[in-house]
PDB file of C-alpha atoms and ligand atoms in Angstrom:
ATOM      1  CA  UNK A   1     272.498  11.607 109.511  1.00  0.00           C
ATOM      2  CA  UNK A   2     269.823  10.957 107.351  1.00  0.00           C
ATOM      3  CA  UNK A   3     267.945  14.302 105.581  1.00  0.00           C
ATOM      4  CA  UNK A   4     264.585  13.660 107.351  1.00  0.00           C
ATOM      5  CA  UNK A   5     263.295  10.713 109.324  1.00  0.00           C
ATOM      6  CA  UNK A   6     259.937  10.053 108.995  1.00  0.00           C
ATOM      7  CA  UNK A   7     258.392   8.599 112.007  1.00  0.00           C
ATOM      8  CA  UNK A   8     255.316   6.112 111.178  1.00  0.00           C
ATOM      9  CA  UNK A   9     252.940   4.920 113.886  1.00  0.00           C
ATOM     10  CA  UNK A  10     252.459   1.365 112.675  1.00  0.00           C
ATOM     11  CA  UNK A  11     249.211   0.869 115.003  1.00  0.00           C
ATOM     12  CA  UNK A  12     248.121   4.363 114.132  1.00  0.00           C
ATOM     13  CA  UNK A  13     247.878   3.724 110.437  1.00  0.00           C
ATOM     14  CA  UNK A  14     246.912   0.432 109.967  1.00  0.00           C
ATOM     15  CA  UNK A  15     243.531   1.517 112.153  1.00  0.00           C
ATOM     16  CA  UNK A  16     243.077   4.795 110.644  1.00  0.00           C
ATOM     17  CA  UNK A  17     243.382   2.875 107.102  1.00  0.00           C
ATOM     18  CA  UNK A  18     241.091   0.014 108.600  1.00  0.00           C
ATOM     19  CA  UNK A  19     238.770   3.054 109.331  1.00  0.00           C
ATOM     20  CA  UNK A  20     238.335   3.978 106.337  1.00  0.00           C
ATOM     21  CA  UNK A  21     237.532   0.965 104.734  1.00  0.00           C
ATOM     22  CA  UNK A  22     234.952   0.193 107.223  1.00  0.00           C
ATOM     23  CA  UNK A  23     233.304   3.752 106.534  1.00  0.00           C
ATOM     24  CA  UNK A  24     233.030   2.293 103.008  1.00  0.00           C
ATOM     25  CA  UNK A  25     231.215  -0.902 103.635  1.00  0.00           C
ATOM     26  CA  UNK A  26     229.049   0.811 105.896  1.00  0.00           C
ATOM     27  CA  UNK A  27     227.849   3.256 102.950  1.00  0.00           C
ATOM     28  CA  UNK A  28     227.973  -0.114 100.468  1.00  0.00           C
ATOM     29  CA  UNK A  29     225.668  -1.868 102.687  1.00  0.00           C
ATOM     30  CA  UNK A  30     223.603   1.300 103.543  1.00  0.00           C
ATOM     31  CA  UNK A  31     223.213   2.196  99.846  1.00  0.00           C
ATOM     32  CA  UNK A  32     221.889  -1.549  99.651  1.00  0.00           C
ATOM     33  CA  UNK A  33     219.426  -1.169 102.341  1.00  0.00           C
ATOM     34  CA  UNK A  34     221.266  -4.136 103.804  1.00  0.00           C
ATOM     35  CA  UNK A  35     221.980  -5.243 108.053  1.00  0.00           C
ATOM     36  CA  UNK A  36     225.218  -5.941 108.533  1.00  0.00           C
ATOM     37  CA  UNK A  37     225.810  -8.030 111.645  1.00  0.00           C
ATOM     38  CA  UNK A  38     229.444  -8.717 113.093  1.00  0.00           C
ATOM     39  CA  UNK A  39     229.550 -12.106 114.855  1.00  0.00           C
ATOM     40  CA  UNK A  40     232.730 -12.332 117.143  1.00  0.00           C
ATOM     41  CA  UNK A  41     233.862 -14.641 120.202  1.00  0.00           C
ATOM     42  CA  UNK A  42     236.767 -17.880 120.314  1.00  0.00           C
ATOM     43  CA  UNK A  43     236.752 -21.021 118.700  1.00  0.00           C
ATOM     44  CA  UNK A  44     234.281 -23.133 120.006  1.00  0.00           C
ATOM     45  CA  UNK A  45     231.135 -20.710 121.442  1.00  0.00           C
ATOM     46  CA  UNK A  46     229.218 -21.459 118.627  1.00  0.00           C
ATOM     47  CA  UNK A  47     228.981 -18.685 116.585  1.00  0.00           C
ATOM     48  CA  UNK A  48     228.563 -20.529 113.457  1.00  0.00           C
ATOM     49  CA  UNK A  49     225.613 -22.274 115.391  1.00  0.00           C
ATOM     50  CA  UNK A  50     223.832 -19.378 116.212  1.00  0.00           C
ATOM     51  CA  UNK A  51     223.996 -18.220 112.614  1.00  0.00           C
ATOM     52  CA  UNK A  52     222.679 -21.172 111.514  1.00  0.00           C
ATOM     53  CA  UNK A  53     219.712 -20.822 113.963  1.00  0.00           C
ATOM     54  CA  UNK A  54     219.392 -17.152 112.949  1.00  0.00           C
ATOM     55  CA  UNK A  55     219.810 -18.539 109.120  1.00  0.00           C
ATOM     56  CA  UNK A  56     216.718 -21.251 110.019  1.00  0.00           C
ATOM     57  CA  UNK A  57     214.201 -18.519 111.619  1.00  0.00           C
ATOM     58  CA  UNK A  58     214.724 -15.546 108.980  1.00  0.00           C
ATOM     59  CA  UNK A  59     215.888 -17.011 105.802  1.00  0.00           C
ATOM     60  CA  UNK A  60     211.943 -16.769 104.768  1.00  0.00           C
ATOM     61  CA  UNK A  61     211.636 -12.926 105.453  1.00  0.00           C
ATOM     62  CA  UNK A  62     215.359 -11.697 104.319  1.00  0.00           C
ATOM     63  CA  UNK A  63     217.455 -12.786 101.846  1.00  0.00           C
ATOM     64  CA  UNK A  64     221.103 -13.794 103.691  1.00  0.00           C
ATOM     65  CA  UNK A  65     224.576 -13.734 103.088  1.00  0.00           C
ATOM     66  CA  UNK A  66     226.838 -15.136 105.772  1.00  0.00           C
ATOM     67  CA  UNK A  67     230.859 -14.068 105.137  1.00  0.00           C
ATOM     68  CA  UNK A  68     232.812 -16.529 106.854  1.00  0.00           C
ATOM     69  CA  UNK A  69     236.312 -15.573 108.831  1.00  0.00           C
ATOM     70  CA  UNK A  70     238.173 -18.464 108.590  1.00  0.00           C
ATOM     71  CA  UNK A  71     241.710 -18.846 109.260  1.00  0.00           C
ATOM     72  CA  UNK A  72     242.009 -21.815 106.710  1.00  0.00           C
ATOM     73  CA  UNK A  73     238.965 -23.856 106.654  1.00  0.00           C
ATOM     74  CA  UNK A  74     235.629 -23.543 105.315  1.00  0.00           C
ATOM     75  CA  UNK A  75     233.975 -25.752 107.564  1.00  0.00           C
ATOM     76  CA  UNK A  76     231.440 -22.508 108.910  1.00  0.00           C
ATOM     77  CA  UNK A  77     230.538 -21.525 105.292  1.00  0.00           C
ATOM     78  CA  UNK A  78     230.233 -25.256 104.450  1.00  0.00           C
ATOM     79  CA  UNK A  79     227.720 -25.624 107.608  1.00  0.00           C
ATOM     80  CA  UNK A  80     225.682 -22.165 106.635  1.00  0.00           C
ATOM     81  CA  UNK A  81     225.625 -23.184 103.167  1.00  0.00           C
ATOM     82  CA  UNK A  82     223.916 -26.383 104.480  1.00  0.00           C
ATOM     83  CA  UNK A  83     220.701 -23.885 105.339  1.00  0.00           C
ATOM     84  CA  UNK A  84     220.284 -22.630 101.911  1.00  0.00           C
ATOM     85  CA  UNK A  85     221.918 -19.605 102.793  1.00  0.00           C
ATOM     86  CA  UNK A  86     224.739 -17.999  99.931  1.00  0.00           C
ATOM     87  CA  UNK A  87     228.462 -17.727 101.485  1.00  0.00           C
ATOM     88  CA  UNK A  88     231.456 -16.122 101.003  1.00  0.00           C
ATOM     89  CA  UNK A  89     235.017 -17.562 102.825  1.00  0.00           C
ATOM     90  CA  UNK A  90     237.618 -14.965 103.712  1.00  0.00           C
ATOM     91  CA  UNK A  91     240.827 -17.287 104.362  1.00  0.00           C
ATOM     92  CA  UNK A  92     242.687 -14.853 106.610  1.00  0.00           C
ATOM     93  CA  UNK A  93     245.639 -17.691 106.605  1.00  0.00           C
ATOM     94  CA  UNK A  94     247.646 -15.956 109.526  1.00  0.00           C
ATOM     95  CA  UNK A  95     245.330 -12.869 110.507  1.00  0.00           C
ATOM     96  CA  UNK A  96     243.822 -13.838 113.476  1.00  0.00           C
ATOM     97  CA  UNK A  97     240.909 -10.944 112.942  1.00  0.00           C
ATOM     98  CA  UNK A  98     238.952  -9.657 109.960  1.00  0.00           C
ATOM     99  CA  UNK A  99     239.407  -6.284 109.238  1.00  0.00           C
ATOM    100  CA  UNK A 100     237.415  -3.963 106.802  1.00  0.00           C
ATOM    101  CA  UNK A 101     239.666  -3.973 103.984  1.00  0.00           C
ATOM    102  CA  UNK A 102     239.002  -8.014 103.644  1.00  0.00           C
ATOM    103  CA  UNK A 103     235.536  -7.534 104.151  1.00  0.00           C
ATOM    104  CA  UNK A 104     235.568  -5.099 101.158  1.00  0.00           C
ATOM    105  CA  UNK A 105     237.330  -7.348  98.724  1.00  0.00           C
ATOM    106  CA  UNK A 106     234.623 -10.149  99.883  1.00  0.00           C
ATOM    107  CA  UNK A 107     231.737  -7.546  99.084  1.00  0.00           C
ATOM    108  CA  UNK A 108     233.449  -6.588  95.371  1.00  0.00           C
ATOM    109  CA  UNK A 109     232.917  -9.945  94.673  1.00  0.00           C
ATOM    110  CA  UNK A 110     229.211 -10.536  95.165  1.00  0.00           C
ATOM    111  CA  UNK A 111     225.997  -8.930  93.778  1.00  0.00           C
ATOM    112  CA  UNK A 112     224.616  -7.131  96.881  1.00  0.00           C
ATOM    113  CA  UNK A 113     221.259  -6.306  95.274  1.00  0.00           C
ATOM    114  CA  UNK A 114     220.830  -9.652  95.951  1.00  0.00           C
ATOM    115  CA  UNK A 115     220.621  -9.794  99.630  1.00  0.00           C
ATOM    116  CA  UNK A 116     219.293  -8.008 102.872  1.00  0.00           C
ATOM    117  CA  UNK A 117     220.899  -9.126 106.054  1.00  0.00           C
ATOM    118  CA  UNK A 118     224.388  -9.984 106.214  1.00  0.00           C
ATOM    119  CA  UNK A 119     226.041 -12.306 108.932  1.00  0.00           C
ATOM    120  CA  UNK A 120     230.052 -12.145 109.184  1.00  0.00           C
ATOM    121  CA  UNK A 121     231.266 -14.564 111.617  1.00  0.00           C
ATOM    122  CA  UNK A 122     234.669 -13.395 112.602  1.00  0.00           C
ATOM    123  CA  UNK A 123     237.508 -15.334 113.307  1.00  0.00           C
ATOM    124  CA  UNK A 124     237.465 -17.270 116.007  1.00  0.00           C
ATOM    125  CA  UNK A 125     239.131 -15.039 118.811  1.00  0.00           C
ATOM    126  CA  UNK A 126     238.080 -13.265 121.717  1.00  0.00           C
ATOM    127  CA  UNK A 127     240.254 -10.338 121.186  1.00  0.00           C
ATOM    128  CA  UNK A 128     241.446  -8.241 118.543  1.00  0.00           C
ATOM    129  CA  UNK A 129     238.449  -8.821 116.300  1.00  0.00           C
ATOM    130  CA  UNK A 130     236.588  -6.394 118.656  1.00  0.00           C
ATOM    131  CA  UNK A 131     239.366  -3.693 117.691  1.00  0.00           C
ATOM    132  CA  UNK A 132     238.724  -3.496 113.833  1.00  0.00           C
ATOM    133  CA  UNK A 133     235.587  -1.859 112.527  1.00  0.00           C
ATOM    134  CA  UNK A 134     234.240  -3.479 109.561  1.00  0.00           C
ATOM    135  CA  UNK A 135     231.289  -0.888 109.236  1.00  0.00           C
ATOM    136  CA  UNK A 136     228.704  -3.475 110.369  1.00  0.00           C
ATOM    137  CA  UNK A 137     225.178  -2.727 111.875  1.00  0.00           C
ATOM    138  CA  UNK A 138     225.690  -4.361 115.065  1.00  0.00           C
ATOM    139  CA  UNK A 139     228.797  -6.166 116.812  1.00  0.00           C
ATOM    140  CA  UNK A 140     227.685  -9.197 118.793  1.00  0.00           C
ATOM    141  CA  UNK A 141     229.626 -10.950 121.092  1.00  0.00           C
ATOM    142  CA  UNK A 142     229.361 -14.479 121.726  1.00  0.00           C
ATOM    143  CA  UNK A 143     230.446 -16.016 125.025  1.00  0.00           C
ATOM    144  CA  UNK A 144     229.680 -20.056 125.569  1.00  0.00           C
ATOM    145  CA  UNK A 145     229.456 -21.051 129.528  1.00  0.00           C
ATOM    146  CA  UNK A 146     231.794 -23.902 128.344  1.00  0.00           C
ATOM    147  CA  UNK A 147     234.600 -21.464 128.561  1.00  0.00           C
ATOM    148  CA  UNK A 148     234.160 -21.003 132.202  1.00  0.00           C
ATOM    149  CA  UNK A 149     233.263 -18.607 134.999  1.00  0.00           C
ATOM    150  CA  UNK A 150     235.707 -15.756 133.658  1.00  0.00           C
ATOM    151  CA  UNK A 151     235.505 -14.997 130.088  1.00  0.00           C
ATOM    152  CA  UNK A 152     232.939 -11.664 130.201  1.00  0.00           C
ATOM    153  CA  UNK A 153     235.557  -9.864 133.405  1.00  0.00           C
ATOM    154  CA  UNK A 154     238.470 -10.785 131.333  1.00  0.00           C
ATOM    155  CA  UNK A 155     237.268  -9.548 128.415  1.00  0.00           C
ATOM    156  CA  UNK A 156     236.183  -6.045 129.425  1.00  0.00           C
ATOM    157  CA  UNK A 157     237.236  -4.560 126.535  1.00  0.00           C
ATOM    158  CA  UNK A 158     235.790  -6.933 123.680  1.00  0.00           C
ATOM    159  CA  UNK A 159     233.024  -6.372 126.371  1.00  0.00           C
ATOM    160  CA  UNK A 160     232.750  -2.650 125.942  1.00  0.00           C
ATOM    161  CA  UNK A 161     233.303  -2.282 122.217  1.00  0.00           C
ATOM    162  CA  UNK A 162     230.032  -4.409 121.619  1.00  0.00           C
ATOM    163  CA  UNK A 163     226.851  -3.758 120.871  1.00  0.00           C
ATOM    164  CA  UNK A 164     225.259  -7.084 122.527  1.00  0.00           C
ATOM    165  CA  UNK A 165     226.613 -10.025 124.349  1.00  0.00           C
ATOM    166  CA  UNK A 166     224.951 -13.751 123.714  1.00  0.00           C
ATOM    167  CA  UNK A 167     225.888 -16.166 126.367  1.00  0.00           C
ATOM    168  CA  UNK A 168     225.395 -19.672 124.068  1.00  0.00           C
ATOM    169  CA  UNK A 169     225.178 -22.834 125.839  1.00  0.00           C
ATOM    170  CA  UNK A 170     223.329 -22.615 128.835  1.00  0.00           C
ATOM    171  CA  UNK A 171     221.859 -25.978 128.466  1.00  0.00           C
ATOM    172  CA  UNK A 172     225.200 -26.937 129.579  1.00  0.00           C
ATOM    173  CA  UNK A 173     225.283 -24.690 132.366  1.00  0.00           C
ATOM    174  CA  UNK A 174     224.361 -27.031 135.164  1.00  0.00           C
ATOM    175  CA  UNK A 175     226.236 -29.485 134.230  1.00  0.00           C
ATOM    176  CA  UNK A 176     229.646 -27.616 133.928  1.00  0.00           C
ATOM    177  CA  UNK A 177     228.866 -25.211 137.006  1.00  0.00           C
ATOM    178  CA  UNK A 178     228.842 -22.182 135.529  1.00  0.00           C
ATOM    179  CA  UNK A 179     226.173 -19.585 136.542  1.00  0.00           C
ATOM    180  CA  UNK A 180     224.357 -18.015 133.448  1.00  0.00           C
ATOM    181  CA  UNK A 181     222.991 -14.852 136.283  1.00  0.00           C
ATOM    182  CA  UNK A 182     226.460 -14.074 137.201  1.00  0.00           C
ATOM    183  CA  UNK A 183     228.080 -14.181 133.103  1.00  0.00           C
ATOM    184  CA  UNK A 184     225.213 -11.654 132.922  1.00  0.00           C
ATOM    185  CA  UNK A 185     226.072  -9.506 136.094  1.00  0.00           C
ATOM    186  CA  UNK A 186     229.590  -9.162 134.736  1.00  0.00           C
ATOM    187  CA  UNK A 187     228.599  -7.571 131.534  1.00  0.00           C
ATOM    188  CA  UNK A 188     226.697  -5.438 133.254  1.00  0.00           C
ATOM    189  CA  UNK A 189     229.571  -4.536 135.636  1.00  0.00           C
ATOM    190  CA  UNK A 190     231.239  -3.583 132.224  1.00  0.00           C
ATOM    191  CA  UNK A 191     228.826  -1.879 130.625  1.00  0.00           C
ATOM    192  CA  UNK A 192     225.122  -1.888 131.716  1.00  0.00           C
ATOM    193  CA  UNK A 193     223.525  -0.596 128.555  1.00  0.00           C
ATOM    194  CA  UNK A 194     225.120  -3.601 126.637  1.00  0.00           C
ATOM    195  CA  UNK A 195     221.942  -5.852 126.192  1.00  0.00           C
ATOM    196  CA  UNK A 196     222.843  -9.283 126.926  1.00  0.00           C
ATOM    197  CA  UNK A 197     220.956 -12.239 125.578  1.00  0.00           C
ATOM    198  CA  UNK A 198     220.957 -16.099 127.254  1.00  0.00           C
ATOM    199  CA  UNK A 199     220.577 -18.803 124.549  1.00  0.00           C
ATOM    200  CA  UNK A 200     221.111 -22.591 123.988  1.00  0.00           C
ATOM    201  CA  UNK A 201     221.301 -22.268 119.819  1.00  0.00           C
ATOM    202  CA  UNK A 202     221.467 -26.524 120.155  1.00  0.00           C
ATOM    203  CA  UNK A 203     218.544 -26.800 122.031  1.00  0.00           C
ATOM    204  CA  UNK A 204     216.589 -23.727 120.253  1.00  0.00           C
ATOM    205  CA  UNK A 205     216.154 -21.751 123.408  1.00  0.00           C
ATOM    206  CA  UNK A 206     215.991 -17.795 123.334  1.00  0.00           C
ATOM    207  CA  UNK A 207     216.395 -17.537 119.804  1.00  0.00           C
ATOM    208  CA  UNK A 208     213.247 -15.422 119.290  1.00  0.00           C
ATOM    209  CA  UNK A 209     214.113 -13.002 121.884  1.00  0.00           C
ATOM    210  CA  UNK A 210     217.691 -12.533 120.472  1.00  0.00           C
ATOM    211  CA  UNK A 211     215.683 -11.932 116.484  1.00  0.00           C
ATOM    212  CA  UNK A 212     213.726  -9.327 118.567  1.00  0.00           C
ATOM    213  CA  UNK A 213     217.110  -7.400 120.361  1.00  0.00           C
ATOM    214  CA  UNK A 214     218.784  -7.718 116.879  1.00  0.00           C
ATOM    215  CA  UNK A 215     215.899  -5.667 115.674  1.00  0.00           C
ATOM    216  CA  UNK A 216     215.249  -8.227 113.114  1.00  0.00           C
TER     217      UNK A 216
HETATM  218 MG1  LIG B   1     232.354 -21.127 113.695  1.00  0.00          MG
HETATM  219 ZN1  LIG B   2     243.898 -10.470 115.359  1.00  0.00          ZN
END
Protein backbone atom coordinates (compact mmCIF):
# COMPACT_ATOMS: atom_id res chain seq x y z
CA UNK A 1 0.00 0.00 0.00
CA UNK A 2 1.35 3.07 -1.02
CA UNK A 3 2.02 5.94 2.00
CA UNK A 4 -0.55 8.42 0.56
CA UNK A 5 -2.40 8.50 -2.73
CA UNK A 6 -2.99 11.63 -4.03
CA UNK A 7 -6.10 11.88 -5.99
CA UNK A 8 -5.89 14.59 -8.98
CA UNK A 9 -8.99 15.76 -10.83
CA UNK A 10 -7.51 15.99 -14.30
CA UNK A 11 -10.60 18.21 -15.62
CA UNK A 12 -10.56 20.09 -12.36
CA UNK A 13 -7.05 21.37 -12.76
CA UNK A 14 -6.45 21.86 -16.14
CA UNK A 15 -9.65 24.52 -15.93
CA UNK A 16 -8.80 25.97 -12.71
CA UNK A 17 -5.10 26.47 -14.25
CA UNK A 18 -6.80 27.65 -17.62
CA UNK A 19 -8.58 30.11 -15.18
CA UNK A 20 -6.00 31.61 -14.14
CA UNK A 21 -4.32 32.35 -17.13
CA UNK A 22 -7.33 33.85 -18.59
CA UNK A 23 -7.63 36.21 -15.40
CA UNK A 24 -4.18 37.33 -16.62
CA UNK A 25 -4.88 38.28 -20.15
CA UNK A 26 -7.89 39.89 -19.09
CA UNK A 27 -5.78 42.35 -16.72
CA UNK A 28 -2.94 42.44 -19.80
CA UNK A 29 -5.48 43.60 -22.15
CA UNK A 30 -7.32 45.80 -19.54
CA UNK A 31 -4.06 47.47 -18.47
CA UNK A 32 -3.76 48.13 -22.38
CA UNK A 33 -7.08 49.65 -22.71
CA UNK A 34 -7.53 46.97 -25.34
CA UNK A 35 -11.19 44.78 -26.59
CA UNK A 36 -10.60 41.49 -26.65
CA UNK A 37 -13.10 39.61 -28.81
CA UNK A 38 -13.31 35.64 -28.85
CA UNK A 39 -14.49 34.41 -32.27
CA UNK A 40 -15.70 30.69 -32.01
CA UNK A 41 -17.95 28.28 -34.27
CA UNK A 42 -16.77 24.98 -36.85
CA UNK A 43 -14.83 24.96 -39.80
CA UNK A 44 -16.51 26.50 -42.46
CA UNK A 45 -19.12 29.40 -40.84
CA UNK A 46 -16.91 31.95 -41.75
CA UNK A 47 -15.42 33.28 -38.93
CA UNK A 48 -12.34 34.34 -40.59
CA UNK A 49 -14.80 36.19 -43.03
CA UNK A 50 -16.48 38.09 -40.63
CA UNK A 51 -13.19 39.26 -39.20
CA UNK A 52 -12.14 40.34 -42.26
CA UNK A 53 -15.37 42.40 -42.71
CA UNK A 54 -15.00 43.64 -39.11
CA UNK A 55 -11.06 44.22 -40.09
CA UNK A 56 -12.46 46.36 -43.44
CA UNK A 57 -15.08 48.67 -41.40
CA UNK A 58 -12.82 49.52 -38.19
CA UNK A 59 -9.28 49.18 -39.15
CA UNK A 60 -9.49 53.23 -39.64
CA UNK A 61 -10.74 53.96 -36.00
CA UNK A 62 -8.74 51.04 -33.96
CA UNK A 63 -5.64 49.68 -34.41
CA UNK A 64 -6.18 45.52 -34.79
CA UNK A 65 -4.60 42.47 -33.99
CA UNK A 66 -6.29 39.28 -35.10
CA UNK A 67 -4.65 35.90 -33.19
CA UNK A 68 -5.37 33.12 -35.32
CA UNK A 69 -6.34 29.39 -33.83
CA UNK A 70 -5.18 27.24 -36.26
CA UNK A 71 -4.73 23.66 -35.96
CA UNK A 72 -1.83 23.68 -38.61
CA UNK A 73 -2.40 26.19 -41.21
CA UNK A 74 -2.15 29.78 -41.49
CA UNK A 75 -4.47 30.24 -44.15
CA UNK A 76 -6.92 32.74 -41.59
CA UNK A 77 -3.89 34.89 -40.55
CA UNK A 78 -2.69 34.80 -44.19
CA UNK A 79 -6.37 36.09 -45.29
CA UNK A 80 -6.50 38.89 -42.26
CA UNK A 81 -3.10 39.86 -43.00
CA UNK A 82 -4.42 40.50 -46.57
CA UNK A 83 -6.51 43.66 -44.85
CA UNK A 84 -3.55 45.34 -43.45
CA UNK A 85 -4.31 44.05 -40.23
CA UNK A 86 -0.99 42.58 -37.88
CA UNK A 87 -1.41 38.66 -36.97
CA UNK A 88 -0.29 36.29 -34.76
CA UNK A 89 -0.77 32.15 -35.58
CA UNK A 90 -1.20 29.88 -32.59
CA UNK A 91 -0.56 26.29 -34.25
CA UNK A 92 -2.47 24.26 -31.67
CA UNK A 93 -1.22 21.02 -33.84
CA UNK A 94 -3.63 18.52 -31.96
CA UNK A 95 -5.65 20.90 -29.48
CA UNK A 96 -8.77 21.22 -30.96
CA UNK A 97 -9.51 24.60 -28.68
CA UNK A 98 -7.43 27.58 -27.60
CA UNK A 99 -7.06 27.96 -24.16
CA UNK A 100 -5.65 30.98 -22.12
CA UNK A 101 -2.32 29.75 -21.46
CA UNK A 102 -1.65 29.79 -25.51
CA UNK A 103 -3.22 32.95 -25.79
CA UNK A 104 -0.70 34.28 -23.18
CA UNK A 105 2.42 33.01 -24.84
CA UNK A 106 0.91 34.70 -28.21
CA UNK A 107 0.47 38.09 -26.19
CA UNK A 108 4.36 37.82 -24.63
CA UNK A 109 5.31 37.96 -27.96
CA UNK A 110 3.84 41.17 -29.33
CA UNK A 111 3.99 44.88 -28.31
CA UNK A 112 0.41 45.50 -27.07
CA UNK A 113 0.83 49.28 -26.82
CA UNK A 114 0.51 48.90 -30.23
CA UNK A 115 -3.01 47.92 -30.68
CA UNK A 116 -6.71 48.45 -29.45
CA UNK A 117 -9.10 45.76 -30.45
CA UNK A 118 -8.11 42.30 -30.60
CA UNK A 119 -9.89 39.51 -32.73
CA UNK A 120 -8.97 35.72 -31.78
CA UNK A 121 -10.60 33.41 -34.08
CA UNK A 122 -10.69 30.12 -32.32
CA UNK A 123 -10.26 26.91 -33.69
CA UNK A 124 -12.57 25.78 -35.79
CA UNK A 125 -15.04 23.72 -33.48
CA UNK A 126 -18.33 24.10 -32.18
CA UNK A 127 -17.58 22.73 -28.84
CA UNK A 128 -15.01 22.80 -26.36
CA UNK A 129 -13.69 26.20 -27.36
CA UNK A 130 -16.79 27.62 -25.55
CA UNK A 131 -15.42 25.78 -22.27
CA UNK A 132 -11.98 27.63 -21.92
CA UNK A 133 -11.89 31.25 -20.86
CA UNK A 134 -9.26 33.16 -22.50
CA UNK A 135 -10.16 36.46 -20.54
CA UNK A 136 -11.65 38.08 -23.68
CA UNK A 137 -14.21 41.03 -23.77
CA UNK A 138 -16.86 39.27 -25.50
CA UNK A 139 -17.36 35.51 -26.77
CA UNK A 140 -19.16 35.41 -30.10
CA UNK A 141 -20.53 32.58 -31.59
CA UNK A 142 -20.74 32.03 -35.14
CA UNK A 143 -23.34 29.72 -36.66
CA UNK A 144 -23.54 29.58 -40.80
CA UNK A 145 -27.22 28.38 -42.12
CA UNK A 146 -25.03 26.08 -44.34
CA UNK A 147 -24.74 23.80 -41.40
CA UNK A 148 -28.37 23.15 -41.32
CA UNK A 149 -31.60 23.52 -39.37
CA UNK A 150 -30.00 22.14 -35.99
CA UNK A 151 -26.78 23.58 -35.02
CA UNK A 152 -28.09 26.51 -32.30
CA UNK A 153 -30.59 23.37 -30.25
CA UNK A 154 -27.65 21.14 -30.40
CA UNK A 155 -25.41 23.38 -29.22
CA UNK A 156 -27.15 24.68 -26.09
CA UNK A 157 -24.30 24.85 -24.21
CA UNK A 158 -21.71 26.70 -26.61
CA UNK A 159 -25.14 28.53 -26.82
CA UNK A 160 -25.31 29.56 -23.21
CA UNK A 161 -21.67 30.27 -22.46
CA UNK A 162 -21.78 33.15 -25.16
CA UNK A 163 -22.10 36.47 -25.11
CA UNK A 164 -23.69 36.87 -28.81
CA UNK A 165 -24.62 34.53 -31.54
CA UNK A 166 -24.01 35.65 -35.47
CA UNK A 167 -25.92 33.53 -37.84
CA UNK A 168 -23.42 34.12 -41.19
CA UNK A 169 -24.74 33.23 -44.45
CA UNK A 170 -28.15 34.05 -44.84
CA UNK A 171 -27.78 34.97 -48.39
CA UNK A 172 -27.73 31.34 -48.73
CA UNK A 173 -30.64 30.77 -46.73
CA UNK A 174 -33.25 30.35 -49.41
CA UNK A 175 -31.49 28.48 -51.36
CA UNK A 176 -30.45 25.70 -48.82
CA UNK A 177 -33.91 25.88 -46.86
CA UNK A 178 -32.93 26.88 -43.79
CA UNK A 179 -35.02 29.49 -41.88
CA UNK A 180 -32.83 32.43 -40.48
CA UNK A 181 -36.34 33.35 -37.88
CA UNK A 182 -36.29 29.96 -36.49
CA UNK A 183 -31.92 29.71 -35.96
CA UNK A 184 -32.93 32.88 -34.06
CA UNK A 185 -35.97 31.44 -32.02
CA UNK A 186 -33.70 28.64 -30.87
CA UNK A 187 -31.17 30.84 -29.28
CA UNK A 188 -33.64 32.44 -27.71
CA UNK A 189 -35.17 29.16 -26.43
CA UNK A 190 -31.58 28.84 -24.90
CA UNK A 191 -31.00 31.88 -23.61
CA UNK A 192 -33.12 35.00 -24.45
CA UNK A 193 -30.77 37.70 -23.28
CA UNK A 194 -28.08 36.30 -25.74
CA UNK A 195 -28.29 39.03 -28.55
CA UNK A 196 -28.27 37.37 -31.77
CA UNK A 197 -27.15 39.06 -34.94
CA UNK A 198 -28.22 37.87 -38.84
CA UNK A 199 -25.41 38.62 -41.35
CA UNK A 200 -24.22 37.65 -44.90
CA UNK A 201 -20.26 38.83 -44.23
CA UNK A 202 -19.96 37.85 -48.38
CA UNK A 203 -22.55 39.94 -49.38
CA UNK A 204 -21.85 42.85 -46.65
CA UNK A 205 -25.23 42.60 -45.04
CA UNK A 206 -25.74 43.45 -41.21
CA UNK A 207 -22.31 44.23 -40.61
CA UNK A 208 -23.03 47.69 -39.14
CA UNK A 209 -25.56 46.48 -36.80
CA UNK A 210 -23.23 43.66 -35.51
CA UNK A 211 -20.13 46.89 -35.03
CA UNK A 212 -23.02 48.50 -33.04
CA UNK A 213 -23.99 45.11 -30.61
CA UNK A 214 -20.16 44.58 -30.32
CA UNK A 215 -20.13 48.00 -28.81
CA UNK A 216 -17.56 48.98 -31.25
MG1 LIG B 1 -11.37 30.62 -40.42
ZN1 LIG C 1 -10.98 21.13 -27.80
Amino acid sequence: MPERTVEIDIRKDLFGANEEAAAMNAATFKDHGITAIDIMGSVGTGKTQIIEALCDRLKGMYRILMIAGDLATTIDADRVSSHGVDTVQINTRTACHLDARMVRVALNDVDLSLYDLVFIENVGNLICPAGYSLGVDKKVVVVSVTEGPYMVRKHPLTIKRSDMVVINKIDLAEAIGVDVDSLVNDVREVDARIPVYSVSAKSDTGIDRLIEGLGL
